[in-house]
Amino acid sequence: MKKAFTMIELVFIITIIGILSGVAIMKMNFGRTDAEIQNAKVQLASVKSAIMVYYNDKLLFGKPKYPETLDKDGKLFGSILPMGGIKPSTGKNGWKIIKPNEEYTFTVSGRTVKFKYKKADGKLTCEPNHDTTLCSQLE
């Protein structure tokens, strides 16, 4: 007599594999979202730092002021970041320019927050748009 798997055993194995792969895919998706948030957090810190460096440079010459323009050549924060800025996203996730040199949005996994730049005090602040958690994760 040959030993083989019964149909019920095969169905159970396929079900278990399906459940495990579903959990793994969800975990990978959460990991990707976390990585995108951390990347945006680093980018935001770099932008805020670059604004302060600009101000301090002007202060050394006796004319303290914050940058009038942040964007350059269609890139976000291109006039202040040393590597040429951040390319605006064309997809669902990432940074987008709403109002050049004033308003930007960051979107990840369907969650969006707006950032406003105030030239008077050099602040780039997050406005949650009903998502205070994303703002707190980015700052």
XYZ file of C-alpha atoms in Angstrom:
139
model
C 0.000 0.000 0.000
C 1.313 3.452 -0.947
C 1.524 6.165 1.664
C 0.092 9.468 0.466
C -1.564 12.590 1.786
C -5.308 12.623 1.956
C -7.303 15.442 0.416
C -8.171 16.824 3.886
C -4.484 16.977 4.863
C -3.657 18.863 1.659
C -6.474 21.356 2.259
C -5.227 21.995 5.815
C -1.659 22.542 4.596
C -2.775 24.957 1.866
C -4.930 26.848 4.394
C -2.035 27.169 6.843
C 0.324 28.373 4.091
C -2.288 30.935 3.006
C -2.699 32.293 6.537
C 1.065 32.523 7.089
C 1.657 34.295 3.782
C -1.159 36.757 4.524
C 0.420 37.660 7.859
C 3.859 37.993 6.269
C 2.588 40.330 3.534
C 0.853 42.544 6.106
C 4.045 42.733 8.191
C 6.107 43.659 5.130
C 3.628 46.427 4.274
C 3.776 47.854 7.810
C 7.573 47.771 7.667
C 7.571 49.719 4.420
C 5.257 52.391 5.827
C 7.472 52.786 8.883
C 10.529 53.147 6.647
C 8.820 55.837 4.542
C 7.855 57.746 7.703
C 11.416 57.539 9.041
C 12.801 58.738 5.709
C 10.415 61.717 5.720
C 11.370 62.459 9.326
C 15.048 62.658 8.342
C 14.217 64.823 5.320
C 12.143 67.170 7.468
C 14.931 67.496 10.041
C 17.385 68.280 7.216
C 15.100 70.999 5.846
C 14.624 72.618 9.257
C 18.362 72.490 9.847
C 19.057 74.027 6.422
C 16.658 76.890 7.198
C 18.580 77.624 10.401
C 21.944 77.412 8.596
C 20.670 79.945 6.048
C 19.521 82.260 8.844
C 22.841 81.942 10.693
C 24.807 82.699 7.509
C 22.796 85.899 7.038
C 23.209 86.740 10.730
C 27.014 86.609 10.399
C 26.828 89.381 7.801
C 24.525 91.505 9.958
C 21.384 90.911 7.889
C 19.465 88.137 9.638
C 16.578 86.776 7.604
C 15.003 83.482 6.722
C 14.946 82.130 3.160
C 12.344 83.695 0.886
C 12.296 80.687 -1.428
C 12.702 77.036 -0.552
C 12.067 75.404 -3.917
C 14.324 75.412 -6.955
C 13.993 73.847 -10.404
C 10.758 72.089 -9.430
C 12.337 70.322 -6.457
C 11.123 70.739 -2.914
C 13.565 72.664 -0.720
C 16.088 72.765 -3.594
C 17.345 76.251 -2.769
C 18.415 75.340 0.778
C 19.343 71.643 0.731
C 22.917 71.000 -0.401
C 22.099 67.991 -2.590
C 19.508 69.802 -4.713
C 16.281 69.106 -2.874
C 13.608 66.445 -2.896
C 11.917 65.390 -6.114
C 8.141 65.761 -5.767
C 6.218 62.509 -5.782
C 4.141 61.593 -8.801
C 2.513 58.629 -7.064
C 0.304 58.219 -4.019
C 3.024 58.498 -1.363
C 5.647 61.157 -0.763
C 6.120 64.930 -0.788
C 4.144 67.278 -3.024
C 4.206 71.035 -3.528
C 0.803 72.633 -2.953
C 1.848 76.292 -3.024
C 5.494 76.881 -4.033
C 7.670 78.087 -1.137
C 4.712 77.986 1.269
C 2.673 74.768 1.440
C 3.619 71.115 1.059
C 1.966 67.787 1.764
C 3.388 64.453 2.777
C 1.319 61.314 2.156
C 1.959 57.755 3.264
C -0.516 54.844 3.119
C -3.452 57.164 2.456
C -2.618 59.441 5.405
C -1.794 63.053 4.515
C -0.452 65.989 6.490
C 0.178 69.535 5.329
C 3.281 71.587 6.110
C 3.301 75.379 6.014
C 6.422 77.528 5.807
C 6.310 80.965 7.407
C 8.981 83.273 6.001
C 8.684 85.660 8.940
C 9.972 83.212 11.548
C 11.418 80.390 9.418
C 9.060 77.772 10.844
C 7.970 74.758 8.849
C 5.018 73.417 10.804
C 2.820 70.379 10.424
C -0.940 70.814 10.181
C -2.536 67.444 10.843
C -5.694 67.525 8.653
C -7.387 65.079 11.044
C -4.221 62.952 11.423
C -2.355 64.144 14.493
C -0.503 60.838 14.814
C 1.337 61.270 11.523
C 2.379 64.797 12.533
C 3.754 63.526 15.833
C 5.552 60.663 14.068
C 7.266 63.119 11.718
C 8.381 65.607 14.361
